[in-house]
Amino acid sequence: MANDMTDCPDHRRPASIAPLDAWYGSTLGRELADQEARCLERMLRDTFGYYLLQVGGGTALSEAIQVSRVRRRILLLPTAAPYSLGLQTVAVPERLPIAADSVDLVVLPHTLEFADDARQVLREAERVLIPEGRLVVFGFNALSLWGLWRLVRRGQGGLPWCGRFLTSFRICDWLSLLGFNIELQETMMFRPPWRRALLQQFSFLDTLGRRFWPVFGGVYALRAVKRVSTLTPLRTSWKSRRPVLAAGAVEPTTRETATRSVGLGKTAEGTRV
């Protein structure tokens, strides 16, 4: 069994992002960190911009983020950390101290599982992203062997099993309501979350899982784009309305006046004949 007895954070505190750095140091955590880093590199390959905001997650994905084309990186943590990953900010994910429509890319590495309000975190991510900005979410899948093991370990505490695992289907539904479109989706870690399962003879489970039952991976990754509907303004009509006569009749146009004149001429001529 993996060494994952790190205490779970108290969700009653304002700073409710779980510091996963200690758990990433375990055997199981190192394997997951390696797979997530490779996945993040693929998801950031064609992204660029001025600002990248990482909410939680610590240093596990730092190398993958360094290869991105985003110029400046902001790391938001619940408490100050001794390491540096660009500009470091201490805040809670439900109230990001970031201006609206100012960030090109937001990365949430297992932030939703340990937040007090996961939907509010997504709302904040949508708020700070610019139109056509990207959001990357890593999460533990409730519909997996990892989710089943969490049910067994939940009463014992320890990271990451004390978190609230969600499914990728629910995350996609929430993102759709916020106006996001899902661009990429990957799953990983199809082996049971045990140290022995990481041996080479069990690697076939990852191969079979990716091919036959991808929705049951222990961890999912999503990349979504913020869509903003553009409204085409109606052009103001500068054509003046025809004046209304005192009697309430509409004043005839020039064409109507000419037609009436011709009609009267024919009538007069017929009378003279």
Coordinates of N, CA, C and O in Angstrom, one line a residue, residues 123-247:
R123 N -16.6 28.9 -11.2 CA -17.1 30.2 -11.5 C -16.0 31.3 -11.5 O -15.9 32.2 -12.3
E124 N -15.1 31.2 -10.4 CA -14.0 32.1 -10.3 C -13.0 31.9 -11.5 O -12.5 32.9 -12.0
A125 N -12.8 30.7 -11.9 CA -11.9 30.4 -13.0 C -12.5 31.0 -14.3 O -11.8 31.7 -15.1
E126 N -13.8 30.9 -14.5 CA -14.5 31.5 -15.6 C -14.4 33.0 -15.6 O -14.2 33.7 -16.6
R127 N -14.5 33.6 -14.4 CA -14.4 35.1 -14.3 C -13.1 35.6 -14.7 O -13.0 36.7 -15.4
V128 N -12.0 35.0 -14.2 CA -10.7 35.6 -14.4 C -10.2 35.3 -15.8 O -9.2 36.0 -16.3
L129 N -10.7 34.3 -16.5 CA -10.2 34.0 -17.8 C -10.7 35.0 -18.9 O -11.8 35.5 -18.8
I130 N -9.8 35.3 -19.8 CA -10.2 36.1 -21.0 C -11.1 35.3 -21.9 O -11.1 34.1 -21.8
P131 N -11.8 35.9 -22.8 CA -12.6 35.2 -23.8 C -11.6 34.3 -24.6 O -10.5 34.8 -25.0
E132 N -12.0 33.1 -24.9 CA -11.1 32.1 -25.5 C -10.0 31.6 -24.7 O -9.0 31.0 -25.2
G133 N -10.0 31.9 -23.4 CA -9.0 31.4 -22.5 C -9.2 30.0 -22.2 O -10.3 29.4 -22.3
R134 N -8.1 29.3 -21.7 CA -8.2 27.8 -21.5 C -8.2 27.5 -20.0 O -7.5 28.2 -19.2
L135 N -8.9 26.4 -19.7 CA -8.9 25.9 -18.3 C -8.5 24.4 -18.4 O -9.1 23.6 -19.1
V136 N -7.6 24.0 -17.5 CA -7.1 22.7 -17.4 C -7.5 22.2 -16.0 O -7.1 22.8 -15.0
V137 N -8.2 21.0 -15.9 CA -8.6 20.5 -14.7 C -8.1 19.0 -14.5 O -8.3 18.2 -15.4
F138 N -7.4 18.8 -13.4 CA -7.0 17.4 -13.0 C -7.9 17.0 -11.9 O -8.1 17.8 -10.9
G139 N -8.5 15.8 -11.9 CA -9.3 15.3 -10.8 C -9.2 13.8 -10.6 O -8.9 13.1 -11.6
F140 N -9.5 13.4 -9.4 CA -9.6 12.0 -9.1 C -11.0 11.5 -9.5 O -12.0 12.1 -9.1
N141 N -11.1 10.4 -10.2 CA -12.3 9.9 -10.7 C -13.1 9.0 -9.7 O -12.5 8.0 -9.2
A142 N -14.3 9.4 -9.4 CA -15.1 8.6 -8.5 C -15.5 7.3 -9.1 O -15.8 6.3 -8.3
L143 N -15.6 7.2 -10.4 CA -16.0 5.9 -11.1 C -14.8 5.2 -11.5 O -14.4 5.1 -12.7
S144 N -14.0 4.7 -10.5 CA -12.8 4.0 -10.8 C -12.4 3.2 -9.6 O -13.0 3.2 -8.6
L145 N -11.3 2.4 -9.8 CA -10.8 1.6 -8.7 C -10.3 2.6 -7.6 O -10.3 2.3 -6.4
W146 N -9.8 3.8 -8.0 CA -9.4 4.8 -7.0 C -10.6 5.3 -6.2 O -10.5 5.5 -5.0
G147 N -11.8 5.4 -6.9 CA -13.0 5.9 -6.2 C -13.4 4.8 -5.2 O -13.9 5.1 -4.1
L148 N -13.3 3.5 -5.6 CA -13.7 2.5 -4.6 C -12.8 2.4 -3.4 O -13.2 2.2 -2.3
W149 N -11.5 2.6 -3.7 CA -10.5 2.6 -2.6 C -10.7 3.7 -1.7 O -10.5 3.6 -0.5
R150 N -11.2 4.8 -2.2 CA -11.5 6.0 -1.4 C -12.6 5.7 -0.4 O -12.6 6.1 0.8
L151 N -13.6 4.9 -0.8 CA -14.7 4.6 0.0 C -14.2 3.7 1.2 O -14.7 3.8 2.3
V152 N -13.2 2.9 0.9 CA -12.6 2.1 2.0 C -11.8 2.9 3.0 O -11.9 2.7 4.2
R153 N -11.0 3.8 2.4 CA -10.1 4.6 3.2 C -10.6 5.9 3.8 O -10.0 6.6 4.6
R154 N -11.9 6.3 3.4 CA -12.4 7.6 3.7 C -12.4 7.8 5.3 O -12.1 8.9 5.8
G155 N -12.8 6.8 6.0 CA -12.9 7.0 7.4 C -11.5 7.0 8.1 O -11.5 7.4 9.3
Q156 N -10.5 6.6 7.4 CA -9.1 6.6 8.0 C -8.4 7.9 7.8 O -7.3 8.1 8.3
G157 N -8.9 8.8 7.0 CA -8.2 10.0 6.7 C -7.1 9.8 5.7 O -6.9 8.7 5.2
G158 N -6.2 10.8 5.6 CA -5.1 10.7 4.7 C -5.4 11.1 3.3 O -6.5 11.0 2.8
L159 N -4.4 11.8 2.7 CA -4.5 12.2 1.3 C -4.2 11.1 0.4 O -3.4 10.3 0.6
P160 N -4.8 11.1 -0.8 CA -5.9 12.0 -1.2 C -7.3 11.5 -0.9 O -8.3 12.1 -1.4
W161 N -7.4 10.5 -0.1 CA -8.7 9.7 0.0 C -9.7 10.5 0.8 O -10.9 10.2 0.8
C162 N -9.3 11.5 1.6 CA -10.2 12.3 2.3 C -10.9 13.4 1.5 O -11.8 14.1 1.9
G163 N -10.5 13.5 0.2 CA -11.1 14.5 -0.7 C -12.5 14.0 -1.2 O -12.9 12.9 -1.0
R164 N -13.2 14.9 -1.8 CA -14.5 14.6 -2.4 C -14.3 14.3 -3.9 O -14.2 15.3 -4.7
F165 N -14.2 13.1 -4.3 CA -13.9 12.7 -5.7 C -15.2 13.0 -6.5 O -16.3 12.8 -6.1
L166 N -14.9 13.5 -7.7 CA -16.0 13.8 -8.6 C -15.8 13.0 -9.9 O -14.7 12.5 -10.2
T167 N -16.8 13.0 -10.8 CA -16.7 12.4 -12.1 C -16.4 13.4 -13.1 O -16.8 14.6 -13.0
S168 N -15.8 13.0 -14.2 CA -15.6 13.9 -15.3 C -16.9 14.4 -16.0 O -17.0 15.5 -16.5
F169 N -17.9 13.5 -15.9 CA -19.2 13.9 -16.4 C -19.8 15.1 -15.7 O -20.4 16.0 -16.3
R170 N -19.7 15.1 -14.4 CA -20.2 16.2 -13.6 C -19.4 17.5 -13.9 O -20.0 18.6 -14.0
I171 N -18.1 17.4 -14.0 CA -17.3 18.6 -14.3 C -17.7 19.1 -15.6 O -17.8 20.3 -15.8
C172 N -17.9 18.2 -16.6 CA -18.2 18.7 -17.9 C -19.6 19.4 -17.9 O -19.8 20.4 -18.6
D173 N -20.5 18.9 -17.1 CA -21.8 19.6 -17.0 C -21.7 20.9 -16.4 O -22.3 21.9 -16.9
W174 N -20.9 21.1 -15.4 CA -20.7 22.4 -14.8 C -20.1 23.4 -15.7 O -20.5 24.5 -15.8
L175 N -19.1 22.9 -16.4 CA -18.4 23.7 -17.4 C -19.3 24.2 -18.5 O -19.2 25.3 -19.0
S176 N -20.1 23.3 -19.0 CA -21.1 23.6 -20.0 C -22.0 24.7 -19.6 O -22.3 25.6 -20.4
L177 N -22.5 24.6 -18.4 CA -23.4 25.7 -17.8 C -22.7 27.0 -17.7 O -23.3 28.1 -17.8
L178 N -21.4 27.0 -17.6 CA -20.6 28.2 -17.5 C -20.1 28.8 -18.8 O -19.5 29.8 -18.9
G179 N -20.5 28.1 -19.9 CA -20.2 28.5 -21.2 C -18.9 28.0 -21.8 O -18.3 28.6 -22.7
F180 N -18.3 26.9 -21.2 CA -17.1 26.3 -21.7 C -17.4 25.2 -22.7 O -18.4 24.6 -22.6
N181 N -16.5 25.0 -23.6 CA -16.5 23.9 -24.5 C -15.3 23.0 -24.2 O -14.2 23.5 -24.1
I182 N -15.5 21.7 -24.1 CA -14.5 20.8 -23.8 C -13.7 20.5 -25.1 O -14.2 20.1 -26.1
E183 N -12.4 20.7 -25.0 CA -11.5 20.5 -26.2 C -10.7 19.2 -26.1 O -10.7 18.5 -27.1
L184 N -10.2 18.9 -25.0 CA -9.4 17.7 -24.8 C -9.8 17.0 -23.5 O -10.2 17.6 -22.5
Q185 N -9.7 15.6 -23.5 CA -10.0 14.9 -22.3 C -9.2 13.6 -22.3 O -9.1 12.9 -23.3
E186 N -8.5 13.4 -21.2 CA -7.6 12.2 -21.1 C -7.9 11.5 -19.7 O -8.3 12.2 -18.8
T187 N -7.6 10.2 -19.6 CA -7.7 9.5 -18.4 C -6.4 8.7 -18.2 O -5.7 8.3 -19.2
M188 N -6.1 8.4 -17.0 CA -4.8 7.7 -16.7 C -5.0 6.9 -15.4 O -6.0 7.0 -14.7
M189 N -3.9 6.2 -15.0 CA -3.9 5.4 -13.8 C -5.0 4.4 -13.7 O -6.0 4.6 -12.9
F190 N -5.0 3.4 -14.5 CA -6.1 2.4 -14.5 C -5.7 1.2 -13.5 O -6.6 0.4 -13.3
R191 N -4.5 1.2 -13.0 CA -4.2 0.2 -12.0 C -4.8 0.6 -10.6 O -5.1 1.7 -10.4
P192 N -5.0 -0.4 -9.8 CA -5.4 -0.2 -8.4 C -4.4 0.7 -7.7 O -3.2 0.7 -8.0
P193 N -4.8 1.6 -6.8 CA -3.9 2.5 -6.1 C -3.1 1.8 -5.0 O -3.1 2.3 -3.8
W194 N -2.4 0.8 -5.4 CA -1.6 0.0 -4.4 C -0.2 0.0 -4.9 O 0.1 0.0 -6.1
R195 N 0.8 0.0 -4.0 CA 2.2 0.0 -4.4 C 2.6 -1.2 -5.3 O 3.3 -1.1 -6.3
R196 N 2.0 -2.3 -4.9 CA 2.4 -3.5 -5.7 C 1.8 -3.4 -7.1 O 2.4 -4.0 -8.1
A197 N 0.7 -2.8 -7.3 CA 0.2 -2.6 -8.7 C 1.0 -1.8 -9.6 O 0.8 -1.8 -10.8
L198 N 2.0 -1.1 -9.1 CA 2.9 -0.3 -9.9 C 4.0 -1.1 -10.5 O 4.8 -0.5 -11.3
L199 N 4.1 -2.4 -10.2 CA 5.1 -3.2 -10.8 C 4.9 -3.4 -12.3 O 3.8 -3.2 -12.8
Q200 N 6.0 -3.7 -13.0 CA 5.9 -3.7 -14.4 C 4.9 -4.8 -14.9 O 4.3 -4.6 -16.0
Q201 N 4.7 -5.9 -14.2 CA 3.8 -6.9 -14.7 C 2.4 -6.5 -14.7 O 1.5 -7.1 -15.3
F202 N 2.0 -5.3 -14.1 CA 0.7 -4.8 -14.1 C 0.5 -3.7 -15.1 O -0.6 -3.1 -15.1
S203 N 1.5 -3.4 -15.9 CA 1.4 -2.2 -16.8 C 0.3 -2.5 -17.9 O -0.2 -1.6 -18.5
F204 N 0.0 -3.8 -18.1 CA -1.0 -4.1 -19.2 C -2.3 -3.5 -18.8 O -3.2 -3.3 -19.7
L205 N -2.6 -3.3 -17.5 CA -3.9 -2.7 -17.2 C -4.0 -1.3 -17.7 O -5.1 -0.9 -18.1
D206 N -3.0 -0.5 -17.8 CA -3.1 0.8 -18.3 C -3.3 0.8 -19.8 O -4.1 1.5 -20.4
T207 N -2.7 -0.2 -20.5 CA -2.9 -0.3 -21.9 C -4.3 -0.7 -22.3 O -5.0 -0.1 -23.1
L208 N -4.8 -1.7 -21.6 CA -6.2 -2.2 -21.8 C -7.2 -1.1 -21.4 O -8.2 -0.9 -22.1
G209 N -6.9 -0.4 -20.3 CA -7.8 0.6 -19.8 C -8.0 1.8 -20.8 O -9.1 2.2 -21.1
R210 N -6.9 2.3 -21.3 CA -7.0 3.4 -22.3 C -7.7 3.0 -23.6 O -8.3 3.8 -24.2
R211 N -7.7 1.7 -23.9 CA -8.3 1.2 -25.1 C -9.8 0.8 -25.0 O -10.6 1.1 -25.8
F212 N -10.1 0.2 -23.8 CA -11.4 -0.4 -23.7 C -12.3 0.2 -22.7 O -13.6 0.2 -22.9
W213 N -11.8 0.8 -21.7 CA -12.7 1.4 -20.7 C -12.0 2.7 -20.2 O -11.7 2.9 -19.0
P214 N -11.9 3.7 -21.1 CA -11.2 5.0 -20.7 C -11.9 5.8 -19.6 O -11.2 6.5 -18.9
V215 N -13.2 5.6 -19.5 CA -13.9 6.4 -18.5 C -13.7 6.0 -17.1 O -14.0 6.7 -16.1
F216 N -13.0 4.8 -16.9 CA -12.8 4.3 -15.5 C -11.4 4.5 -15.1 O -10.9 3.8 -14.1
G217 N -10.6 5.4 -15.7 CA -9.3 5.7 -15.2 C -9.4 6.4 -13.8 O -10.3 7.1 -13.5
G218 N -8.3 6.2 -13.0 CA -8.3 6.7 -11.7 C -8.2 8.3 -11.6 O -8.7 8.9 -10.7
V219 N -7.6 8.9 -12.7 CA -7.5 10.3 -12.8 C -7.9 10.8 -14.2 O -7.5 10.1 -15.1
Y220 N -8.6 11.9 -14.2 CA -9.0 12.5 -15.5 C -8.4 13.8 -15.7 O -8.1 14.5 -14.7
A221 N -8.2 14.3 -16.9 CA -7.7 15.6 -17.2 C -8.6 16.2 -18.3 O -8.9 15.5 -19.3
L222 N -9.0 17.4 -18.1 CA -9.9 18.1 -19.1 C -9.2 19.4 -19.5 O -8.6 20.1 -18.6
R223 N -9.4 19.8 -20.8 CA -9.0 21.1 -21.2 C -10.2 21.7 -21.9 O -10.8 21.2 -22.8
A224 N -10.7 22.9 -21.4 CA -11.9 23.6 -21.9 C -11.5 25.0 -22.3 O -10.6 25.6 -21.8
V225 N -12.3 25.5 -23.2 CA -12.1 26.9 -23.7 C -13.3 27.7 -23.3 O -14.5 27.2 -23.4
K226 N -13.1 28.9 -22.9 CA -14.2 29.8 -22.5 C -14.7 30.5 -23.7 O -14.1 31.3 -24.4
R227 N -16.0 30.2 -24.0 CA -16.7 30.8 -25.2 C -17.5 32.0 -24.7 O -18.2 31.9 -23.7
V228 N -17.5 33.1 -25.4 CA -18.3 34.2 -25.1 C -19.1 34.6 -26.3 O -18.6 34.8 -27.4
S229 N -20.4 34.6 -26.2 CA -21.3 34.9 -27.3 C -21.2 36.3 -27.7 O -21.3 37.2 -26.8
T230 N -21.0 36.6 -28.9 CA -20.9 38.0 -29.4 C -22.2 38.4 -30.0 O -22.8 37.7 -30.9
L231 N -22.8 39.5 -29.6 CA -24.0 40.0 -30.1 C -23.8 41.1 -31.2 O -23.0 42.0 -31.0
T232 N -24.4 41.0 -32.3 CA -24.3 41.9 -33.4 C -25.3 43.1 -33.1 O -26.5 42.9 -33.1
P233 N -24.8 44.3 -32.9 CA -25.7 45.4 -32.6 C -26.5 45.8 -33.8 O -26.0 45.7 -34.9
L234 N -27.8 46.1 -33.6 CA -28.7 46.5 -34.6 C -28.4 47.9 -35.0 O -28.1 48.8 -34.2
R235 N -28.3 48.2 -36.3 CA -28.0 49.5 -36.8 C -29.3 50.4 -36.7 O -30.4 50.0 -37.0
T236 N -29.0 51.6 -36.2 CA -30.1 52.5 -36.0 C -30.7 53.0 -37.3 O -30.0 53.3 -38.2
S237 N -32.0 53.0 -37.4 CA -32.7 53.4 -38.6 C -32.8 55.0 -38.6 O -33.5 55.5 -37.7
W238 N -32.1 55.6 -39.5 CA -32.1 57.1 -39.6 C -33.2 57.6 -40.5 O -33.4 58.8 -40.7
K239 N -34.0 56.7 -41.1 CA -35.1 57.2 -42.0 C -36.2 57.8 -41.2 O -36.8 57.1 -40.3
S240 N -36.6 59.0 -41.6 CA -37.6 59.7 -40.8 C -39.0 59.1 -41.2 O -39.2 58.7 -42.3
R241 N -39.8 59.1 -40.2 CA -41.2 58.6 -40.4 C -42.0 59.6 -41.2 O -41.8 60.8 -41.0
R242 N -43.0 59.1 -42.0 CA -43.8 60.0 -42.8 C -44.8 60.7 -41.8 O -45.3 60.1 -40.9
P243 N -44.9 62.0 -42.0 CA -45.8 62.8 -41.1 C -47.3 62.3 -41.2 O -47.7 61.9 -42.3
V244 N -48.0 62.4 -40.2 CA -49.4 62.1 -40.2 C -50.2 63.3 -40.3 O -50.0 64.3 -39.6
L245 N -51.2 63.4 -41.2 CA -52.1 64.5 -41.4 C -53.0 64.7 -40.2 O -53.2 63.8 -39.4
A246 N -53.6 65.9 -40.1 CA -54.5 66.2 -39.0 C -55.7 65.3 -38.9 O -56.2 65.0 -37.9
A247 N -56.1 64.9 -40.1 CA -57.3 64.1 -40.1 C -57.0 62.6 -39.8 O -57.9 61.8 -39.8

